[in-house]
């Protein structure tokens, strides 16, 4: 492995401040994902998710590219991955869970 350095060695060479910044950024990135990224993080293929949703793979691809969809559609997509969807309204002084869109 000439000319290559492991990530752990590179990280150990970083200043404590840089290590802290990198850690904070990685936490922020883990919290924000597009649907396709989330599906990949859950180690699911579009085909597997399509089978769980009883739709075709092309429909999953379309859903992952959409910027707007019904709450019910998004809920089914998340549930097919084994998750649960909560709608939260965030204000400067509090956060409120909106229960109007629950399963009916």
PDB file of N, CA and C in Angstrom:
ATOM      1  N   UNK A   1       0.828  -1.203   0.000  1.00  0.00           N
ATOM      2  CA  UNK A   1       0.000   0.000   0.000  1.00  0.00           C
ATOM      3  C   UNK A   1       0.868   1.262   0.000  1.00  0.00           C
ATOM      4  N   UNK A   2       1.777   1.340  -0.890  1.00  0.00           N
ATOM      5  CA  UNK A   2       2.662   2.487  -0.993  1.00  0.00           C
ATOM      6  C   UNK A   2       1.864   3.735  -1.361  1.00  0.00           C
ATOM      7  N   UNK A   3       2.142   4.838  -0.643  1.00  0.00           N
ATOM      8  CA  UNK A   3       1.481   6.097  -0.946  1.00  0.00           C
ATOM      9  C   UNK A   3       0.081   6.231  -0.380  1.00  0.00           C
ATOM     10  N   UNK A   4      -0.345   5.287   0.417  1.00  0.00           N
ATOM     11  CA  UNK A   4      -1.694   5.346   0.990  1.00  0.00           C
ATOM     12  C   UNK A   4      -1.605   5.428   2.505  1.00  0.00           C
ATOM     13  N   UNK A   5      -2.521   6.198   3.063  1.00  0.00           N
ATOM     14  CA  UNK A   5      -2.573   6.344   4.513  1.00  0.00           C
ATOM     15  C   UNK A   5      -3.985   6.038   4.971  1.00  0.00           C
ATOM     16  N   UNK A   6      -4.113   5.264   6.016  1.00  0.00           N
ATOM     17  CA  UNK A   6      -5.446   4.915   6.505  1.00  0.00           C
ATOM     18  C   UNK A   6      -6.142   6.142   7.075  1.00  0.00           C
ATOM     19  N   UNK A   7      -7.462   6.092   7.077  1.00  0.00           N
ATOM     20  CA  UNK A   7      -8.244   7.212   7.586  1.00  0.00           C
ATOM     21  C   UNK A   7      -7.960   7.451   9.068  1.00  0.00           C
ATOM     22  N   UNK A   8      -7.792   6.387   9.835  1.00  0.00           N
ATOM     23  CA  UNK A   8      -7.535   6.561  11.269  1.00  0.00           C
ATOM     24  C   UNK A   8      -6.222   7.310  11.508  1.00  0.00           C
ATOM     25  N   UNK A   9      -5.209   7.070  10.674  1.00  0.00           N
ATOM     26  CA  UNK A   9      -3.944   7.797  10.801  1.00  0.00           C
ATOM     27  C   UNK A   9      -4.154   9.266  10.427  1.00  0.00           C
ATOM     28  N   UNK A  10      -4.861   9.515   9.331  1.00  0.00           N
ATOM     29  CA  UNK A  10      -5.139  10.900   8.930  1.00  0.00           C
ATOM     30  C   UNK A  10      -5.905  11.649  10.016  1.00  0.00           C
ATOM     31  N   UNK A  11      -6.912  10.983  10.576  1.00  0.00           N
ATOM     32  CA  UNK A  11      -7.708  11.625  11.629  1.00  0.00           C
ATOM     33  C   UNK A  11      -6.852  11.934  12.849  1.00  0.00           C
ATOM     34  N   UNK A  12      -5.937  11.024  13.199  1.00  0.00           N
ATOM     35  CA  UNK A  12      -5.092  11.247  14.373  1.00  0.00           C
ATOM     36  C   UNK A  12      -4.166  12.440  14.182  1.00  0.00           C
ATOM     37  N   UNK A  13      -3.877  12.802  12.935  1.00  0.00           N
ATOM     38  CA  UNK A  13      -3.017  13.948  12.640  1.00  0.00           C
ATOM     39  C   UNK A  13      -3.768  15.270  12.693  1.00  0.00           C
ATOM     40  N   UNK A  14      -5.105  15.213  12.738  1.00  0.00           N
ATOM     41  CA  UNK A  14      -5.925  16.434  12.780  1.00  0.00           C
ATOM     42  C   UNK A  14      -5.875  17.043  14.177  1.00  0.00           C
ATOM     43  N   UNK A  15      -6.017  18.356  14.230  1.00  0.00           N
ATOM     44  CA  UNK A  15      -6.077  19.020  15.530  1.00  0.00           C
ATOM     45  C   UNK A  15      -7.374  18.624  16.226  1.00  0.00           C
ATOM     46  N   UNK A  16      -7.426  18.726  17.563  1.00  0.00           N
ATOM     47  CA  UNK A  16      -8.675  18.408  18.267  1.00  0.00           C
ATOM     48  C   UNK A  16      -9.856  19.248  17.769  1.00  0.00           C
ATOM     49  N   UNK A  17      -9.594  20.503  17.415  1.00  0.00           N
ATOM     50  CA  UNK A  17     -10.657  21.371  16.902  1.00  0.00           C
ATOM     51  C   UNK A  17     -11.179  20.845  15.567  1.00  0.00           C
ATOM     52  N   UNK A  18     -10.281  20.439  14.688  1.00  0.00           N
ATOM     53  CA  UNK A  18     -10.685  19.897  13.389  1.00  0.00           C
ATOM     54  C   UNK A  18     -11.444  18.588  13.551  1.00  0.00           C
ATOM     55  N   UNK A  19     -10.996  17.756  14.489  1.00  0.00           N
ATOM     56  CA  UNK A  19     -11.700  16.497  14.749  1.00  0.00           C
ATOM     57  C   UNK A  19     -13.115  16.773  15.245  1.00  0.00           C
ATOM     58  N   UNK A  20     -13.259  17.760  16.127  1.00  0.00           N
ATOM     59  CA  UNK A  20     -14.585  18.114  16.644  1.00  0.00           C
ATOM     60  C   UNK A  20     -15.476  18.645  15.531  1.00  0.00           C
ATOM     61  N   UNK A  21     -14.917  19.488  14.659  1.00  0.00           N
ATOM     62  CA  UNK A  21     -15.698  20.021  13.535  1.00  0.00           C
ATOM     63  C   UNK A  21     -16.149  18.896  12.607  1.00  0.00           C
ATOM     64  N   UNK A  22     -15.253  17.974  12.317  1.00  0.00           N
ATOM     65  CA  UNK A  22     -15.595  16.853  11.441  1.00  0.00           C
ATOM     66  C   UNK A  22     -16.685  15.994  12.064  1.00  0.00           C
ATOM     67  N   UNK A  23     -16.591  15.786  13.373  1.00  0.00           N
ATOM     68  CA  UNK A  23     -17.603  14.983  14.064  1.00  0.00           C
ATOM     69  C   UNK A  23     -18.968  15.672  14.012  1.00  0.00           C
ATOM     70  N   UNK A  24     -19.003  16.967  14.262  1.00  0.00           N
ATOM     71  CA  UNK A  24     -20.259  17.726  14.213  1.00  0.00           C
ATOM     72  C   UNK A  24     -20.867  17.680  12.812  1.00  0.00           C
ATOM     73  N   UNK A  25     -20.024  17.835  11.802  1.00  0.00           N
ATOM     74  CA  UNK A  25     -20.531  17.808  10.433  1.00  0.00           C
ATOM     75  C   UNK A  25     -21.079  16.427  10.087  1.00  0.00           C
ATOM     76  N   UNK A  26     -20.421  15.374  10.534  1.00  0.00           N
ATOM     77  CA  UNK A  26     -20.915  14.022  10.231  1.00  0.00           C
ATOM     78  C   UNK A  26     -22.258  13.774  10.913  1.00  0.00           C
ATOM     79  N   UNK A  27     -22.438  14.294  12.134  1.00  0.00           N
ATOM     80  CA  UNK A  27     -23.730  14.147  12.817  1.00  0.00           C
ATOM     81  C   UNK A  27     -24.825  14.890  12.067  1.00  0.00           C
ATOM     82  N   UNK A  28     -24.520  16.089  11.581  1.00  0.00           N
ATOM     83  CA  UNK A  28     -25.511  16.873  10.837  1.00  0.00           C
ATOM     84  C   UNK A  28     -25.890  16.167   9.545  1.00  0.00           C
ATOM     85  N   UNK A  29     -24.909  15.612   8.858  1.00  0.00           N
ATOM     86  CA  UNK A  29     -25.191  14.923   7.604  1.00  0.00           C
ATOM     87  C   UNK A  29     -26.023  13.672   7.821  1.00  0.00           C
ATOM     88  N   UNK A  30     -25.821  12.990   8.933  1.00  0.00           N
ATOM     89  CA  UNK A  30     -26.602  11.791   9.217  1.00  0.00           C
ATOM     90  C   UNK A  30     -28.067  12.117   9.448  1.00  0.00           C
ATOM     91  N   UNK A  31     -28.366  13.341   9.886  1.00  0.00           N
ATOM     92  CA  UNK A  31     -29.734  13.714  10.196  1.00  0.00           C
ATOM     93  C   UNK A  31     -30.543  14.190   9.003  1.00  0.00           C
ATOM     94  N   UNK A  32     -29.893  14.524   7.918  1.00  0.00           N
ATOM     95  CA  UNK A  32     -30.575  15.042   6.735  1.00  0.00           C
ATOM     96  C   UNK A  32     -30.275  14.141   5.551  1.00  0.00           C
ATOM     97  N   UNK A  33     -31.313  13.505   5.016  1.00  0.00           N
ATOM     98  CA  UNK A  33     -31.131  12.626   3.866  1.00  0.00           C
ATOM     99  C   UNK A  33     -32.319  12.730   2.937  1.00  0.00           C
ATOM    100  N   UNK A  34     -32.030  12.632   1.662  1.00  0.00           N
ATOM    101  CA  UNK A  34     -33.089  12.489   0.673  1.00  0.00           C
ATOM    102  C   UNK A  34     -33.610  11.055   0.752  1.00  0.00           C
ATOM    103  N   UNK A  35     -34.782  10.801   0.181  1.00  0.00           N
ATOM    104  CA  UNK A  35     -35.365   9.461   0.253  1.00  0.00           C
ATOM    105  C   UNK A  35     -34.444   8.395  -0.342  1.00  0.00           C
ATOM    106  N   UNK A  36     -33.802   8.693  -1.460  1.00  0.00           N
ATOM    107  CA  UNK A  36     -32.904   7.709  -2.078  1.00  0.00           C
ATOM    108  C   UNK A  36     -31.723   7.409  -1.168  1.00  0.00           C
ATOM    109  N   UNK A  37     -31.168   8.439  -0.532  1.00  0.00           N
ATOM    110  CA  UNK A  37     -30.058   8.236   0.397  1.00  0.00           C
ATOM    111  C   UNK A  37     -30.509   7.403   1.592  1.00  0.00           C
ATOM    112  N   UNK A  38     -31.702   7.689   2.083  1.00  0.00           N
ATOM    113  CA  UNK A  38     -32.241   6.935   3.214  1.00  0.00           C
ATOM    114  C   UNK A  38     -32.417   5.469   2.842  1.00  0.00           C
ATOM    115  N   UNK A  39     -32.955   5.223   1.657  1.00  0.00           N
ATOM    116  CA  UNK A  39     -33.143   3.843   1.211  1.00  0.00           C
ATOM    117  C   UNK A  39     -31.804   3.113   1.138  1.00  0.00           C
ATOM    118  N   UNK A  40     -30.803   3.785   0.567  1.00  0.00           N
ATOM    119  CA  UNK A  40     -29.480   3.166   0.477  1.00  0.00           C
ATOM    120  C   UNK A  40     -28.872   2.938   1.858  1.00  0.00           C
ATOM    121  N   UNK A  41     -29.064   3.896   2.768  1.00  0.00           N
ATOM    122  CA  UNK A  41     -28.553   3.736   4.131  1.00  0.00           C
ATOM    123  C   UNK A  41     -29.211   2.552   4.837  1.00  0.00           C
ATOM    124  N   UNK A  42     -30.457   2.275   4.464  1.00  0.00           N
ATOM    125  CA  UNK A  42     -31.173   1.132   5.041  1.00  0.00           C
ATOM    126  C   UNK A  42     -30.820  -0.168   4.307  1.00  0.00           C
ATOM    127  N   UNK A  43     -29.919  -0.059   3.327  1.00  0.00           N
ATOM    128  CA  UNK A  43     -29.446  -1.201   2.531  1.00  0.00           C
ATOM    129  C   UNK A  43     -30.581  -1.906   1.792  1.00  0.00           C
ATOM    130  N   UNK A  44     -31.446  -1.085   1.207  1.00  0.00           N
ATOM    131  CA  UNK A  44     -32.556  -1.598   0.411  1.00  0.00           C
ATOM    132  C   UNK A  44     -32.371  -1.175  -1.036  1.00  0.00           C
ATOM    133  N   UNK A  45     -32.710  -2.050  -1.959  1.00  0.00           N
ATOM    134  CA  UNK A  45     -32.698  -1.690  -3.369  1.00  0.00           C
ATOM    135  C   UNK A  45     -34.059  -1.106  -3.732  1.00  0.00           C
ATOM    136  N   UNK A  46     -34.118  -0.431  -4.869  1.00  0.00           N
ATOM    137  CA  UNK A  46     -35.408   0.060  -5.335  1.00  0.00           C
ATOM    138  C   UNK A  46     -36.350  -1.102  -5.589  1.00  0.00           C
ATOM    139  N   UNK A  47     -35.819  -2.205  -6.067  1.00  0.00           N
ATOM    140  CA  UNK A  47     -36.644  -3.383  -6.341  1.00  0.00           C
ATOM    141  C   UNK A  47     -37.258  -3.941  -5.052  1.00  0.00           C
ATOM    142  N   UNK A  48     -36.456  -4.009  -3.995  1.00  0.00           N
ATOM    143  CA  UNK A  48     -36.964  -4.523  -2.714  1.00  0.00           C
ATOM    144  C   UNK A  48     -38.048  -3.610  -2.154  1.00  0.00           C
ATOM    145  N   UNK A  49     -37.812  -2.308  -2.238  1.00  0.00           N
ATOM    146  CA  UNK A  49     -38.803  -1.356  -1.737  1.00  0.00           C
ATOM    147  C   UNK A  49     -40.074  -1.409  -2.590  1.00  0.00           C
ATOM    148  N   UNK A  50     -39.911  -1.549  -3.896  1.00  0.00           N
ATOM    149  CA  UNK A  50     -41.073  -1.656  -4.786  1.00  0.00           C
ATOM    150  C   UNK A  50     -41.919  -2.871  -4.422  1.00  0.00           C
ATOM    151  N   UNK A  51     -41.269  -3.989  -4.130  1.00  0.00           N
ATOM    152  CA  UNK A  51     -42.007  -5.197  -3.746  1.00  0.00           C
ATOM    153  C   UNK A  51     -42.781  -4.966  -2.446  1.00  0.00           C
ATOM    154  N   UNK A  52     -42.157  -4.278  -1.487  1.00  0.00           N
ATOM    155  CA  UNK A  52     -42.830  -4.000  -0.210  1.00  0.00           C
ATOM    156  C   UNK A  52     -44.026  -3.065  -0.403  1.00  0.00           C
ATOM    157  N   UNK A  53     -43.924  -2.153  -1.362  1.00  0.00           N
ATOM    158  CA  UNK A  53     -45.000  -1.195  -1.631  1.00  0.00           C
ATOM    159  C   UNK A  53     -46.016  -1.719  -2.645  1.00  0.00           C
ATOM    160  N   UNK A  54     -45.701  -2.864  -3.248  1.00  0.00           N
ATOM    161  CA  UNK A  54     -46.559  -3.463  -4.272  1.00  0.00           C
ATOM    162  C   UNK A  54     -46.690  -2.543  -5.492  1.00  0.00           C
ATOM    163  N   UNK A  55     -45.552  -1.954  -5.887  1.00  0.00           N
ATOM    164  CA  UNK A  55     -45.480  -1.107  -7.079  1.00  0.00           C
ATOM    165  C   UNK A  55     -44.253  -1.558  -7.876  1.00  0.00           C
ATOM    166  N   UNK A  56     -43.997  -0.930  -9.028  1.00  0.00           N
ATOM    167  CA  UNK A  56     -42.813  -1.314  -9.796  1.00  0.00           C
ATOM    168  C   UNK A  56     -41.617  -0.427  -9.438  1.00  0.00           C
ATOM    169  N   UNK A  57     -40.433  -0.889  -9.822  1.00  0.00           N
ATOM    170  CA  UNK A  57     -39.184  -0.196  -9.489  1.00  0.00           C
ATOM    171  C   UNK A  57     -39.157   1.218 -10.067  1.00  0.00           C
ATOM    172  N   UNK A  58     -39.692   1.414 -11.254  1.00  0.00           N
ATOM    173  CA  UNK A  58     -39.709   2.740 -11.877  1.00  0.00           C
ATOM    174  C   UNK A  58     -40.513   3.739 -11.032  1.00  0.00           C
ATOM    175  N   UNK A  59     -41.567   3.260 -10.390  1.00  0.00           N
ATOM    176  CA  UNK A  59     -42.368   4.140  -9.527  1.00  0.00           C
ATOM    177  C   UNK A  59     -41.574   4.570  -8.303  1.00  0.00           C
ATOM    178  N   UNK A  60     -40.769   3.668  -7.757  1.00  0.00           N
ATOM    179  CA  UNK A  60     -39.913   4.023  -6.620  1.00  0.00           C
ATOM    180  C   UNK A  60     -38.913   5.084  -7.060  1.00  0.00           C
ATOM    181  N   UNK A  61     -38.308   4.900  -8.227  1.00  0.00           N
ATOM    182  CA  UNK A  61     -37.344   5.877  -8.741  1.00  0.00           C
ATOM    183  C   UNK A  61     -37.997   7.254  -8.891  1.00  0.00           C
ATOM    184  N   UNK A  62     -39.219   7.295  -9.408  1.00  0.00           N
ATOM    185  CA  UNK A  62     -39.946   8.563  -9.556  1.00  0.00           C
ATOM    186  C   UNK A  62     -40.213   9.200  -8.193  1.00  0.00           C
ATOM    187  N   UNK A  63     -40.658   8.381  -7.228  1.00  0.00           N
ATOM    188  CA  UNK A  63     -40.966   8.904  -5.898  1.00  0.00           C
ATOM    189  C   UNK A  63     -39.722   9.524  -5.251  1.00  0.00           C
ATOM    190  N   UNK A  64     -38.582   8.881  -5.450  1.00  0.00           N
ATOM    191  CA  UNK A  64     -37.347   9.379  -4.839  1.00  0.00           C
ATOM    192  C   UNK A  64     -36.911  10.717  -5.429  1.00  0.00           C
ATOM    193  N   UNK A  65     -37.358  11.029  -6.628  1.00  0.00           N
ATOM    194  CA  UNK A  65     -36.980  12.285  -7.278  1.00  0.00           C
ATOM    195  C   UNK A  65     -37.975  13.409  -7.014  1.00  0.00           C
ATOM    196  N   UNK A  66     -39.149  13.074  -6.503  1.00  0.00           N
ATOM    197  CA  UNK A  66     -40.184  14.088  -6.299  1.00  0.00           C
ATOM    198  C   UNK A  66     -39.801  15.048  -5.190  1.00  0.00           C
ATOM    199  N   UNK A  67     -40.206  16.291  -5.350  1.00  0.00           N
ATOM    200  CA  UNK A  67     -39.990  17.288  -4.303  1.00  0.00           C
ATOM    201  C   UNK A  67     -41.282  17.569  -3.542  1.00  0.00           C
ATOM    202  N   UNK A  68     -42.381  16.981  -4.015  1.00  0.00           N
ATOM    203  CA  UNK A  68     -43.677  17.199  -3.379  1.00  0.00           C
ATOM    204  C   UNK A  68     -44.492  15.919  -3.519  1.00  0.00           C
ATOM    205  N   UNK A  69     -45.105  15.470  -2.419  1.00  0.00           N
ATOM    206  CA  UNK A  69     -45.956  14.287  -2.485  1.00  0.00           C
ATOM    207  C   UNK A  69     -46.939  14.316  -1.322  1.00  0.00           C
ATOM    208  N   UNK A  70     -47.963  13.485  -1.423  1.00  0.00           N
ATOM    209  CA  UNK A  70     -48.939  13.386  -0.356  1.00  0.00           C
ATOM    210  C   UNK A  70     -48.293  12.814   0.897  1.00  0.00           C
ATOM    211  N   UNK A  71     -48.767  13.255   2.051  1.00  0.00           N
ATOM    212  CA  UNK A  71     -48.249  12.751   3.321  1.00  0.00           C
ATOM    213  C   UNK A  71     -48.468  11.243   3.408  1.00  0.00           C
ATOM    214  N   UNK A  72     -49.611  10.762   2.951  1.00  0.00           N
ATOM    215  CA  UNK A  72     -49.901   9.329   2.995  1.00  0.00           C
ATOM    216  C   UNK A  72     -48.927   8.514   2.153  1.00  0.00           C
ATOM    217  N   UNK A  73     -48.542   9.054   0.999  1.00  0.00           N
ATOM    218  CA  UNK A  73     -47.576   8.375   0.133  1.00  0.00           C
ATOM    219  C   UNK A  73     -46.216   8.311   0.815  1.00  0.00           C
ATOM    220  N   UNK A  74     -45.791   9.427   1.397  1.00  0.00           N
ATOM    221  CA  UNK A  74     -44.519   9.465   2.108  1.00  0.00           C
ATOM    222  C   UNK A  74     -44.536   8.515   3.305  1.00  0.00           C
ATOM    223  N   UNK A  75     -45.660   8.468   4.022  1.00  0.00           N
ATOM    224  CA  UNK A  75     -45.792   7.574   5.182  1.00  0.00           C
ATOM    225  C   UNK A  75     -45.624   6.112   4.755  1.00  0.00           C
ATOM    226  N   UNK A  76     -46.284   5.720   3.667  1.00  0.00           N
ATOM    227  CA  UNK A  76     -46.164   4.337   3.178  1.00  0.00           C
ATOM    228  C   UNK A  76     -44.728   4.025   2.758  1.00  0.00           C
ATOM    229  N   UNK A  77     -44.063   4.981   2.118  1.00  0.00           N
ATOM    230  CA  UNK A  77     -42.678   4.817   1.686  1.00  0.00           C
ATOM    231  C   UNK A  77     -41.785   4.556   2.903  1.00  0.00           C
ATOM    232  N   UNK A  78     -41.937   5.368   3.938  1.00  0.00           N
ATOM    233  CA  UNK A  78     -41.128   5.231   5.160  1.00  0.00           C
ATOM    234  C   UNK A  78     -41.466   3.924   5.875  1.00  0.00           C
ATOM    235  N   UNK A  79     -42.742   3.580   5.972  1.00  0.00           N
ATOM    236  CA  UNK A  79     -43.143   2.337   6.624  1.00  0.00           C
ATOM    237  C   UNK A  79     -42.606   1.121   5.894  1.00  0.00           C
ATOM    238  N   UNK A  80     -42.527   1.177   4.559  1.00  0.00           N
ATOM    239  CA  UNK A  80     -42.001   0.062   3.785  1.00  0.00           C
ATOM    240  C   UNK A  80     -40.523  -0.177   4.097  1.00  0.00           C
ATOM    241  N   UNK A  81     -39.833   0.865   4.579  1.00  0.00           N
ATOM    242  CA  UNK A  81     -38.439   0.725   4.977  1.00  0.00           C
ATOM    243  C   UNK A  81     -38.312   0.336   6.445  1.00  0.00           C
ATOM    244  N   UNK A  82     -39.465   0.180   7.117  1.00  0.00           N
ATOM    245  CA  UNK A  82     -39.441  -0.205   8.524  1.00  0.00           C
ATOM    246  C   UNK A  82     -39.471   0.971   9.483  1.00  0.00           C
ATOM    247  N   UNK A  83     -39.743   2.164   8.960  1.00  0.00           N
ATOM    248  CA  UNK A  83     -39.736   3.366   9.789  1.00  0.00           C
ATOM    249  C   UNK A  83     -41.129   3.869  10.110  1.00  0.00           C
ATOM    250  N   UNK A  84     -41.160   5.002  10.744  1.00  0.00           N
ATOM    251  CA  UNK A  84     -42.405   5.656  11.156  1.00  0.00           C
ATOM    252  C   UNK A  84     -42.250   7.138  10.845  1.00  0.00           C
ATOM    253  N   UNK A  85     -43.269   7.754  10.280  1.00  0.00           N
ATOM    254  CA  UNK A  85     -43.213   9.165   9.908  1.00  0.00           C
ATOM    255  C   UNK A  85     -43.931  10.007  10.948  1.00  0.00           C
ATOM    256  N   UNK A  86     -43.259  11.024  11.428  1.00  0.00           N
ATOM    257  CA  UNK A  86     -43.860  12.016  12.317  1.00  0.00           C
ATOM    258  C   UNK A  86     -43.742  13.370  11.639  1.00  0.00           C
ATOM    259  N   UNK A  87     -44.795  14.182  11.728  1.00  0.00           N
ATOM    260  CA  UNK A  87     -44.766  15.543  11.209  1.00  0.00           C
ATOM    261  C   UNK A  87     -44.607  16.467  12.414  1.00  0.00           C
ATOM    262  N   UNK A  88     -43.524  17.232  12.425  1.00  0.00           N
ATOM    263  CA  UNK A  88     -43.207  18.108  13.557  1.00  0.00           C
ATOM    264  C   UNK A  88     -43.117  19.549  13.059  1.00  0.00           C
ATOM    265  N   UNK A  89     -43.847  20.442  13.697  1.00  0.00           N
ATOM    266  CA  UNK A  89     -43.743  21.876  13.410  1.00  0.00           C
ATOM    267  C   UNK A  89     -42.770  22.465  14.433  1.00  0.00           C
ATOM    268  N   UNK A  90     -41.711  23.108  13.953  1.00  0.00           N
ATOM    269  CA  UNK A  90     -40.693  23.666  14.846  1.00  0.00           C
ATOM    270  C   UNK A  90     -40.817  25.188  14.878  1.00  0.00           C
ATOM    271  N   UNK A  91     -40.898  25.705  16.074  1.00  0.00           N
ATOM    272  CA  UNK A  91     -40.962  27.135  16.318  1.00  0.00           C
ATOM    273  C   UNK A  91     -39.764  27.513  17.181  1.00  0.00           C
ATOM    274  N   UNK A  92     -39.450  28.808  17.270  1.00  0.00           N
ATOM    275  CA  UNK A  92     -38.280  29.191  18.066  1.00  0.00           C
ATOM    276  C   UNK A  92     -38.356  28.715  19.523  1.00  0.00           C
ATOM    277  N   UNK A  93     -39.556  28.664  20.076  1.00  0.00           N
ATOM    278  CA  UNK A  93     -39.669  28.322  21.502  1.00  0.00           C
ATOM    279  C   UNK A  93     -40.197  26.912  21.777  1.00  0.00           C
ATOM    280  N   UNK A  94     -40.589  26.170  20.733  1.00  0.00           N
ATOM    281  CA  UNK A  94     -41.103  24.816  20.971  1.00  0.00           C
ATOM    282  C   UNK A  94     -41.288  24.057  19.659  1.00  0.00           C
ATOM    283  N   UNK A  95     -41.461  22.756  19.796  1.00  0.00           N
ATOM    284  CA  UNK A  95     -41.786  21.886  18.671  1.00  0.00           C
ATOM    285  C   UNK A  95     -43.093  21.189  18.978  1.00  0.00           C
ATOM    286  N   UNK A  96     -43.953  21.064  17.972  1.00  0.00           N
ATOM    287  CA  UNK A  96     -45.261  20.452  18.171  1.00  0.00           C
ATOM    288  C   UNK A  96     -45.471  19.361  17.127  1.00  0.00           C
ATOM    289  N   UNK A  97     -45.804  18.166  17.611  1.00  0.00           N
ATOM    290  CA  UNK A  97     -46.103  17.062  16.695  1.00  0.00           C
ATOM    291  C   UNK A  97     -47.517  17.246  16.163  1.00  0.00           C
ATOM    292  N   UNK A  98     -47.666  17.225  14.854  1.00  0.00           N
ATOM    293  CA  UNK A  98     -48.976  17.360  14.224  1.00  0.00           C
ATOM    294  C   UNK A  98     -49.583  15.957  14.083  1.00  0.00           C
ATOM    295  N   UNK A  99     -50.721  15.733  14.726  1.00  0.00           N
ATOM    296  CA  UNK A  99     -51.318  14.399  14.709  1.00  0.00           C
ATOM    297  C   UNK A  99     -52.438  14.233  13.692  1.00  0.00           C
ATOM    298  N   UNK A 100     -52.729  15.270  12.951  1.00  0.00           N
ATOM    299  CA  UNK A 100     -53.801  15.250  11.959  1.00  0.00           C
ATOM    300  C   UNK A 100     -53.550  14.242  10.850  1.00  0.00           C
ATOM    301  N   UNK A 101     -52.295  13.915  10.585  1.00  0.00           N
ATOM    302  CA  UNK A 101     -51.937  13.055   9.465  1.00  0.00           C
ATOM    303  C   UNK A 101     -51.653  11.619   9.892  1.00  0.00           C
ATOM    304  N   UNK A 102     -52.105  11.229  11.074  1.00  0.00           N
ATOM    305  CA  UNK A 102     -51.858   9.876  11.560  1.00  0.00           C
ATOM    306  C   UNK A 102     -52.581   8.845  10.729  1.00  0.00           C
ATOM    307  N   UNK A 103     -52.198   7.575  10.926  1.00  0.00           N
ATOM    308  CA  UNK A 103     -52.879   6.478  10.223  1.00  0.00           C
ATOM    309  C   UNK A 103     -54.334   6.464  10.604  1.00  0.00           C
ATOM    310  N   UNK A 104     -55.175   6.267   9.614  1.00  0.00           N
ATOM    311  CA  UNK A 104     -56.617   6.242   9.879  1.00  0.00           C
ATOM    312  C   UNK A 104     -57.197   4.944   9.424  1.00  0.00           C
TER     313      UNK A 104
END
